[in-house]
């Protein structure tokens, strides 16, 4: 959402550091922001209260160019915004469209100075928003007007009865970006149309009828065309500048969203890959433990088998020994039988006596 804030971080940071410095220091710094916006900050140690801020932006209006300066309605908007602590220097610094002379000495409270610095950081949105707001109010009844905020991604605005239509040809470099953008545009179309106060959004793979007659180069896209229907309530008073700034940065926001989506998908894929690798590693470790356990079990089985086999052999050996013993007991020697017969003791005859029972 950084593209929709409308403020530049660099001018605010430089002005804040300059004000918070203990000693006055000279500043002469040139820097770029958002690719095509150029700033120049200049201040001297002898006159630290006055700071000169120059800006050069791509002009949306055909009436203005960097050499001739900004149109009058843009200058009026800047005077209205910064009249409390700044004034417009004419002519502007060479090579820049607008130069402001900032003097914060009249703002005694730190809160007021911080608010003024935030307003200065909105200079780009004030300049470009005022131009687009003027163009939206001065469009003809037919035809489309080409606007170039980014040289790579121009867009078109056209006026129809009761509304203004902004059309964005979308171009992407990668097939993955096209797939993500197509899904995003479809969801934006479904979700945006569910709110009554929001501009109606539509997406089409072919050019809309408002772009008939435009060159083929401008109509050649791989991401289709996104259109917004802007009604009068969207450009009233303070809403006009915000609506203009959102339209100017819509294409940049789409690319930012796609980049974040791809990073999110890739991070989820990496996490999923790491979790699967961890599962496989744990399975390998468990498999090694199972192999060790199976080997231990096999060894124990072998030991039990060897012990059982030894016991069986021992039992068999004992049975053989017992059988041999029995065979040895059954062996008879004939000479011993004769010797036994010689020493046979004769049996004595016993006589039975019959006794009478007394008292019978």
Tab-separated table of C-alpha atoms in Angstrom:
chain	number	residue	atom	x	y	z
A	1	UNK	CA	0.000	0.000	0.000
A	2	UNK	CA	3.018	2.302	-0.122
A	3	UNK	CA	2.021	3.514	-3.586
A	4	UNK	CA	-1.359	4.780	-2.360
A	5	UNK	CA	-0.034	6.920	0.495
A	6	UNK	CA	0.883	9.736	-1.864
A	7	UNK	CA	3.981	10.792	0.026
A	8	UNK	CA	7.683	10.498	-0.597
A	9	UNK	CA	9.870	9.310	2.272
A	10	UNK	CA	13.126	10.905	1.131
A	11	UNK	CA	12.090	14.610	1.268
A	12	UNK	CA	10.562	14.190	4.718
A	13	UNK	CA	13.631	12.399	6.113
A	14	UNK	CA	16.051	15.013	4.753
A	15	UNK	CA	14.013	17.930	6.121
A	16	UNK	CA	13.639	16.232	9.510
A	17	UNK	CA	17.394	15.657	9.801
A	18	UNK	CA	18.096	19.227	8.744
A	19	UNK	CA	15.783	20.631	11.419
A	20	UNK	CA	17.045	18.318	14.173
A	21	UNK	CA	20.723	19.154	13.539
A	22	UNK	CA	22.440	20.923	16.443
A	23	UNK	CA	24.473	23.156	14.148
A	24	UNK	CA	23.401	24.647	10.805
A	25	UNK	CA	24.917	22.691	7.959
A	26	UNK	CA	24.887	23.275	4.203
A	27	UNK	CA	22.745	20.930	2.108
A	28	UNK	CA	22.928	20.426	-1.650
A	29	UNK	CA	21.441	17.060	-2.495
A	30	UNK	CA	19.772	15.575	-5.605
A	31	UNK	CA	17.849	12.304	-5.450
A	32	UNK	CA	15.235	10.315	-7.357
A	33	UNK	CA	12.038	8.698	-6.158
A	34	UNK	CA	9.508	6.416	-7.882
A	35	UNK	CA	11.870	6.177	-10.839
A	36	UNK	CA	10.842	9.329	-12.731
A	37	UNK	CA	10.540	11.925	-9.923
A	38	UNK	CA	13.623	14.030	-9.231
A	39	UNK	CA	14.174	16.243	-6.183
A	40	UNK	CA	16.801	18.814	-5.274
A	41	UNK	CA	17.235	20.181	-1.740
A	42	UNK	CA	19.480	23.182	-1.129
A	43	UNK	CA	20.245	25.153	2.027
A	44	UNK	CA	23.191	27.214	3.244
A	45	UNK	CA	24.749	27.427	6.683
A	46	UNK	CA	24.513	31.236	6.618
A	47	UNK	CA	20.731	31.136	6.011
A	48	UNK	CA	19.486	27.902	7.654
A	49	UNK	CA	15.863	29.046	7.956
A	50	UNK	CA	15.270	29.039	4.188
A	51	UNK	CA	15.334	25.680	2.392
A	52	UNK	CA	14.824	25.423	-1.369
A	53	UNK	CA	13.060	22.298	-2.620
A	54	UNK	CA	12.762	21.669	-6.372
A	55	UNK	CA	10.836	18.882	-8.074
A	56	UNK	CA	10.687	17.518	-11.609
A	57	UNK	CA	7.862	15.129	-12.513
A	58	UNK	CA	6.480	13.737	-15.766
A	59	UNK	CA	3.738	16.091	-16.890
A	60	UNK	CA	0.335	14.606	-17.657
A	61	UNK	CA	-0.956	17.754	-19.338
A	62	UNK	CA	-0.066	18.630	-22.915
A	63	UNK	CA	0.000	22.284	-21.908
A	64	UNK	CA	3.035	21.909	-19.653
A	65	UNK	CA	6.508	20.542	-20.106
A	66	UNK	CA	9.636	20.586	-17.910
A	67	UNK	CA	10.996	23.554	-19.857
A	68	UNK	CA	7.905	25.775	-19.581
A	69	UNK	CA	6.950	24.849	-16.012
A	70	UNK	CA	3.666	23.672	-14.582
A	71	UNK	CA	0.219	24.904	-15.626
A	72	UNK	CA	-1.422	27.664	-13.645
A	73	UNK	CA	-4.021	25.429	-11.968
A	74	UNK	CA	-1.204	23.264	-10.542
A	75	UNK	CA	0.579	26.317	-9.172
A	76	UNK	CA	-2.656	27.490	-7.553
A	77	UNK	CA	-3.082	24.102	-5.911
A	78	UNK	CA	0.483	24.276	-4.543
A	79	UNK	CA	-0.033	27.806	-3.175
A	80	UNK	CA	-3.226	26.700	-1.465
A	81	UNK	CA	-1.479	23.714	0.107
A	82	UNK	CA	1.746	25.383	1.326
A	83	UNK	CA	0.844	29.040	1.872
A	84	UNK	CA	1.564	28.911	5.636
A	85	UNK	CA	5.259	28.052	5.426
A	86	UNK	CA	6.327	28.144	1.751
A	87	UNK	CA	6.241	30.280	-1.348
A	88	UNK	CA	6.750	29.459	-5.015
A	89	UNK	CA	9.984	30.681	-6.560
A	90	UNK	CA	9.611	31.991	-10.096
A	91	UNK	CA	11.317	31.112	-12.291
A	92	UNK	CA	12.006	27.639	-10.931
A	93	UNK	CA	15.464	26.101	-10.772
A	94	UNK	CA	16.839	25.126	-14.163
A	95	UNK	CA	15.784	21.613	-15.146
A	96	UNK	CA	12.936	21.463	-12.596
A	97	UNK	CA	9.220	22.124	-12.919
A	98	UNK	CA	8.605	23.688	-9.490
A	99	UNK	CA	10.739	25.262	-6.743
A	100	UNK	CA	9.472	25.990	-3.229
A	101	UNK	CA	11.124	28.223	-0.651
A	102	UNK	CA	10.429	26.613	2.733
A	103	UNK	CA	10.617	28.569	5.983
A	104	UNK	CA	9.513	26.790	9.176
A	105	UNK	CA	10.505	29.596	11.561
A	106	UNK	CA	6.877	30.686	11.926
A	107	UNK	CA	5.919	27.238	13.251
A	108	UNK	CA	6.951	27.251	16.901
A	109	UNK	CA	5.445	23.962	18.031
A	110	UNK	CA	7.250	20.727	17.043
A	111	UNK	CA	3.872	19.200	16.214
A	112	UNK	CA	3.190	21.884	13.602
A	113	UNK	CA	6.646	21.448	12.073
A	114	UNK	CA	6.190	17.682	11.788
A	115	UNK	CA	2.830	18.243	10.092
A	116	UNK	CA	4.425	20.708	7.659
A	117	UNK	CA	7.154	18.197	6.778
A	118	UNK	CA	4.492	15.566	6.041
A	119	UNK	CA	2.719	18.020	3.759
A	120	UNK	CA	5.960	18.727	1.896
A	121	UNK	CA	6.439	14.992	1.344
A	122	UNK	CA	3.066	15.034	-0.486
A	123	UNK	CA	4.352	17.487	-3.098
A	124	UNK	CA	4.468	14.887	-5.872
A	125	UNK	CA	0.864	13.805	-5.306
A	126	UNK	CA	-0.259	17.448	-5.191
A	127	UNK	CA	1.387	18.240	-8.528
A	128	UNK	CA	0.287	15.134	-10.421
A	129	UNK	CA	-3.103	14.880	-8.718
A	130	UNK	CA	-4.006	18.448	-9.643
A	131	UNK	CA	-3.096	17.808	-13.274
A	132	UNK	CA	-5.186	14.647	-13.500
A	133	UNK	CA	-8.073	16.298	-11.658
A	134	UNK	CA	-8.024	19.121	-14.190
A	135	UNK	CA	-7.897	16.661	-17.082
A	136	UNK	CA	-10.837	14.690	-15.715
A	137	UNK	CA	-12.873	17.876	-15.574
A	138	UNK	CA	-11.935	19.093	-19.050
A	139	UNK	CA	-12.353	15.917	-21.106
A	140	UNK	CA	-14.379	16.033	-24.273
A	141	UNK	CA	-17.627	14.187	-24.764
A	142	UNK	CA	-16.082	11.586	-27.076
A	143	UNK	CA	-12.778	9.824	-27.559
A	144	UNK	CA	-10.084	8.738	-25.136
A	145	UNK	CA	-7.103	10.728	-23.882
A	146	UNK	CA	-3.772	9.036	-23.411
A	147	UNK	CA	-1.949	9.838	-20.158
A	148	UNK	CA	1.688	8.982	-19.547
A	149	UNK	CA	2.761	8.792	-15.913
A	150	UNK	CA	5.138	5.907	-16.507
A	151	UNK	CA	6.573	5.703	-20.018
A	152	UNK	CA	6.284	1.913	-20.012
A	153	UNK	CA	2.655	1.820	-18.858
A	154	UNK	CA	0.434	4.584	-20.283
A	155	UNK	CA	-3.292	4.547	-19.588
A	156	UNK	CA	-6.394	6.165	-21.041
A	157	UNK	CA	-9.320	8.173	-19.714
A	158	UNK	CA	-12.546	8.889	-21.560
A	159	UNK	CA	-15.730	10.730	-20.688
A	160	UNK	CA	-19.149	9.201	-21.194
A	161	UNK	CA	-22.514	10.628	-20.101
A	162	UNK	CA	-22.532	10.731	-16.304
A	163	UNK	CA	-19.131	9.150	-15.679
A	164	UNK	CA	-15.434	9.042	-16.514
A	165	UNK	CA	-13.809	5.771	-17.508
A	166	UNK	CA	-10.152	4.997	-16.767
A	167	UNK	CA	-8.686	2.149	-18.843
A	168	UNK	CA	-5.391	0.455	-17.985
A	169	UNK	CA	-3.643	-1.825	-20.506
A	170	UNK	CA	-1.747	-4.378	-18.411
A	171	UNK	CA	1.569	-5.845	-19.555
A	172	UNK	CA	3.731	-8.405	-17.766
A	173	UNK	CA	7.051	-10.049	-18.494
A	174	UNK	CA	6.535	-13.492	-16.993
A	175	UNK	CA	3.811	-16.088	-17.542
A	176	UNK	CA	3.579	-16.588	-13.789
A	177	UNK	CA	2.824	-12.888	-13.339
A	178	UNK	CA	0.077	-13.151	-15.958
A	179	UNK	CA	-1.564	-16.050	-14.110
A	180	UNK	CA	-1.439	-14.252	-10.749
A	181	UNK	CA	-2.664	-10.978	-12.287
A	182	UNK	CA	-5.586	-12.664	-14.066
A	183	UNK	CA	-6.753	-14.207	-10.804
A	184	UNK	CA	-6.316	-10.864	-9.030
A	185	UNK	CA	-8.328	-8.961	-11.655
A	186	UNK	CA	-11.186	-11.453	-11.499
A	187	UNK	CA	-11.327	-11.208	-7.703
A	188	UNK	CA	-11.092	-7.412	-7.896
A	189	UNK	CA	-13.975	-7.348	-10.347
A	190	UNK	CA	-16.155	-9.567	-8.149
A	191	UNK	CA	-15.261	-7.880	-4.851
A	192	UNK	CA	-15.251	-4.296	-6.131
A	193	UNK	CA	-18.694	-4.533	-7.673
A	194	UNK	CA	-20.178	-5.726	-4.377
A	195	UNK	CA	-19.712	-2.229	-2.842
A	196	UNK	CA	-22.146	0.398	-4.049
A	197	UNK	CA	-19.906	3.406	-3.312
A	198	UNK	CA	-16.761	1.976	-4.923
A	199	UNK	CA	-15.959	2.598	-8.611
A	200	UNK	CA	-17.230	-0.205	-10.802
A	201	UNK	CA	-14.369	-2.399	-12.008
A	202	UNK	CA	-14.298	-4.550	-15.141
A	203	UNK	CA	-11.635	-6.701	-16.763
A	204	UNK	CA	-11.495	-7.919	-20.347
A	205	UNK	CA	-8.920	-9.696	-22.456
A	206	UNK	CA	-9.841	-7.565	-25.500
A	207	UNK	CA	-9.747	-3.755	-25.829
A	208	UNK	CA	-12.952	-1.975	-24.760
A	209	UNK	CA	-14.959	0.011	-27.327
A	210	UNK	CA	-13.635	3.343	-25.982
A	211	UNK	CA	-10.159	2.564	-27.385
A	212	UNK	CA	-11.227	2.195	-30.999
A	213	UNK	CA	-8.909	4.094	-33.279
A	214	UNK	CA	-5.854	3.841	-31.007
A	215	UNK	CA	-2.582	2.487	-32.361
A	216	UNK	CA	-1.949	-1.243	-32.235
A	217	UNK	CA	1.174	-0.673	-30.157
A	218	UNK	CA	-0.877	0.732	-27.278
A	219	UNK	CA	-3.481	-2.036	-27.511
A	220	UNK	CA	-1.058	-4.970	-27.552
A	221	UNK	CA	-1.134	-6.502	-24.085
A	222	UNK	CA	-0.806	-9.911	-22.451
A	223	UNK	CA	-2.721	-9.094	-19.259
A	224	UNK	CA	-5.916	-7.633	-20.688
A	225	UNK	CA	-7.568	-4.305	-19.887
A	226	UNK	CA	-8.801	-3.115	-16.488
A	227	UNK	CA	-11.418	-0.351	-16.434
A	228	UNK	CA	-12.858	1.787	-13.627
A	229	UNK	CA	-16.060	3.816	-13.875
A	230	UNK	CA	-15.552	7.059	-11.920
A	231	UNK	CA	-18.676	9.008	-11.054
A	232	UNK	CA	-19.101	12.564	-9.852
A	233	UNK	CA	-19.102	11.578	-6.173
A	234	UNK	CA	-15.559	10.191	-6.538
A	235	UNK	CA	-14.061	13.543	-7.629
A	236	UNK	CA	-15.774	15.914	-5.206
A	237	UNK	CA	-13.586	18.232	-3.119
A	238	UNK	CA	-10.835	16.337	-1.283
A	239	UNK	CA	-11.730	13.029	-2.920
A	240	UNK	CA	-10.557	14.288	-6.300
A	241	UNK	CA	-6.866	14.406	-5.340
A	242	UNK	CA	-7.014	10.984	-3.679
A	243	UNK	CA	-8.836	9.428	-6.640
A	244	UNK	CA	-6.336	10.929	-9.071
A	245	UNK	CA	-3.378	9.627	-7.065
A	246	UNK	CA	-4.846	6.106	-6.871
A	247	UNK	CA	-5.407	6.049	-10.629
A	248	UNK	CA	-1.860	7.222	-11.286
A	249	UNK	CA	-0.372	4.428	-9.179
A	250	UNK	CA	-2.782	1.590	-9.950
A	251	UNK	CA	-0.414	-0.190	-12.339
A	252	UNK	CA	2.467	0.132	-9.890
A	253	UNK	CA	0.266	-1.262	-7.124
A	254	UNK	CA	-0.718	-4.274	-9.260
A	255	UNK	CA	2.923	-5.118	-9.904
A	256	UNK	CA	3.703	-4.646	-6.223
A	257	UNK	CA	0.845	-6.988	-5.295
A	258	UNK	CA	2.010	-9.632	-7.789
A	259	UNK	CA	5.560	-9.450	-6.474
A	260	UNK	CA	4.366	-9.906	-2.888
A	261	UNK	CA	2.112	-12.784	-3.942
A	262	UNK	CA	4.974	-14.561	-5.681
A	263	UNK	CA	7.212	-14.098	-2.657
A	264	UNK	CA	4.474	-15.484	-0.415
A	265	UNK	CA	3.939	-18.517	-2.661
A	266	UNK	CA	7.671	-19.179	-2.860
A	267	UNK	CA	8.063	-18.901	0.906
A	268	UNK	CA	5.194	-21.364	1.417
A	269	UNK	CA	6.776	-23.733	-1.088
A	270	UNK	CA	10.122	-23.495	0.700
A	271	UNK	CA	8.478	-24.215	4.050
A	272	UNK	CA	6.624	-27.149	2.528
A	273	UNK	CA	9.827	-28.459	1.006
A	274	UNK	CA	11.635	-28.151	4.328
A	275	UNK	CA	8.842	-29.991	6.138
A	276	UNK	CA	8.860	-32.795	3.547
A	277	UNK	CA	12.645	-33.038	3.736
A	278	UNK	CA	12.383	-33.276	7.518
A	279	UNK	CA	9.800	-36.052	7.221
A	280	UNK	CA	12.026	-37.959	4.793
A	281	UNK	CA	15.038	-37.504	7.065
A	282	UNK	CA	13.087	-38.765	10.070
A	283	UNK	CA	11.889	-41.721	8.020
A	284	UNK	CA	15.472	-42.541	7.105
A	285	UNK	CA	16.557	-42.339	10.728
A	286	UNK	CA	13.653	-44.534	11.770
A	287	UNK	CA	14.499	-46.945	8.984
A	288	UNK	CA	18.071	-47.192	10.270
A	289	UNK	CA	16.806	-47.847	13.782
A	290	UNK	CA	14.406	-50.476	12.458
A	291	UNK	CA	17.264	-52.134	10.591
A	292	UNK	CA	19.355	-52.182	13.743
A	293	UNK	CA	16.443	-53.597	15.721
A	294	UNK	CA	15.787	-56.217	13.063
A	295	UNK	CA	19.463	-57.144	13.069
A	296	UNK	CA	19.408	-57.468	16.864
A	297	UNK	CA	16.269	-59.566	16.625
A	298	UNK	CA	17.860	-61.792	14.004
A	299	UNK	CA	20.934	-62.231	16.184
A	300	UNK	CA	18.791	-63.042	19.209
A	301	UNK	CA	16.800	-65.499	17.109
A	302	UNK	CA	20.005	-67.088	15.951
A	303	UNK	CA	21.179	-67.363	19.533
A	304	UNK	CA	17.868	-68.866	20.624
A	305	UNK	CA	17.987	-71.230	17.678
A	306	UNK	CA	21.528	-72.321	18.539
A	307	UNK	CA	20.571	-72.825	22.197
A	308	UNK	CA	17.507	-74.838	21.238
A	309	UNK	CA	19.547	-76.903	18.840
A	310	UNK	CA	22.144	-77.559	21.537
A	311	UNK	CA	19.429	-78.651	23.945
A	312	UNK	CA	17.985	-80.988	21.347
A	313	UNK	CA	21.415	-82.461	20.692
A	314	UNK	CA	21.970	-82.825	24.411
A	315	UNK	CA	18.664	-84.660	24.798
A	316	UNK	CA	19.500	-86.921	21.890
A	317	UNK	CA	22.934	-87.646	23.311
A	318	UNK	CA	21.392	-88.513	26.661
A	319	UNK	CA	18.907	-90.833	24.960
A	320	UNK	CA	21.749	-92.601	23.161
A	321	UNK	CA	23.676	-93.008	26.416
A	322	UNK	CA	20.588	-94.364	28.190
A	323	UNK	CA	20.038	-96.833	25.369
A	324	UNK	CA	23.611	-97.995	25.567
A	325	UNK	CA	23.238	-98.465	29.304
A	326	UNK	CA	20.128	-100.540	28.786
A	327	UNK	CA	21.867	-102.699	26.216
A	328	UNK	CA	24.778	-103.261	28.562
A	329	UNK	CA	22.423	-104.495	31.304
A	330	UNK	CA	20.861	-107.032	28.960
A	331	UNK	CA	24.155	-108.698	27.990
A	332	UNK	CA	24.605	-112.195	29.583
A	333	UNK	CA	27.723	-114.350	29.689
A	334	UNK	CA	27.175	-118.157	29.541
A	335	UNK	CA	29.975	-119.008	31.970
A	336	UNK	CA	28.430	-116.806	34.540
A	337	UNK	CA	25.151	-118.701	34.171
A	338	UNK	CA	26.871	-122.005	34.972
A	339	UNK	CA	28.596	-120.454	37.934
A	340	UNK	CA	25.269	-119.239	39.201
A	341	UNK	CA	23.770	-122.739	38.885
A	342	UNK	CA	26.502	-124.237	41.070
A	343	UNK	CA	25.626	-121.942	43.900
A	344	UNK	CA	21.901	-122.368	43.707
A	345	UNK	CA	20.416	-122.652	47.205
A	346	UNK	CA	17.881	-125.496	47.436
A	347	UNK	CA	14.355	-124.550	48.347
A	348	UNK	CA	13.131	-125.820	51.736
A	349	UNK	CA	9.708	-127.473	51.895
A	350	UNK	CA	7.333	-125.857	54.288
A	351	UNK	CA	4.591	-127.800	55.998
A	352	UNK	CA	1.299	-126.250	56.663
A	353	UNK	CA	-0.219	-126.703	60.136
A	354	UNK	CA	-3.888	-126.577	60.799
A	355	UNK	CA	-4.686	-124.746	63.994
A	356	UNK	CA	-7.998	-124.872	65.799
A	357	UNK	CA	-9.507	-121.718	67.038
A	358	UNK	CA	-10.283	-121.768	70.685
A	359	UNK	CA	-13.755	-121.197	71.703
A	360	UNK	CA	-15.080	-122.298	68.398
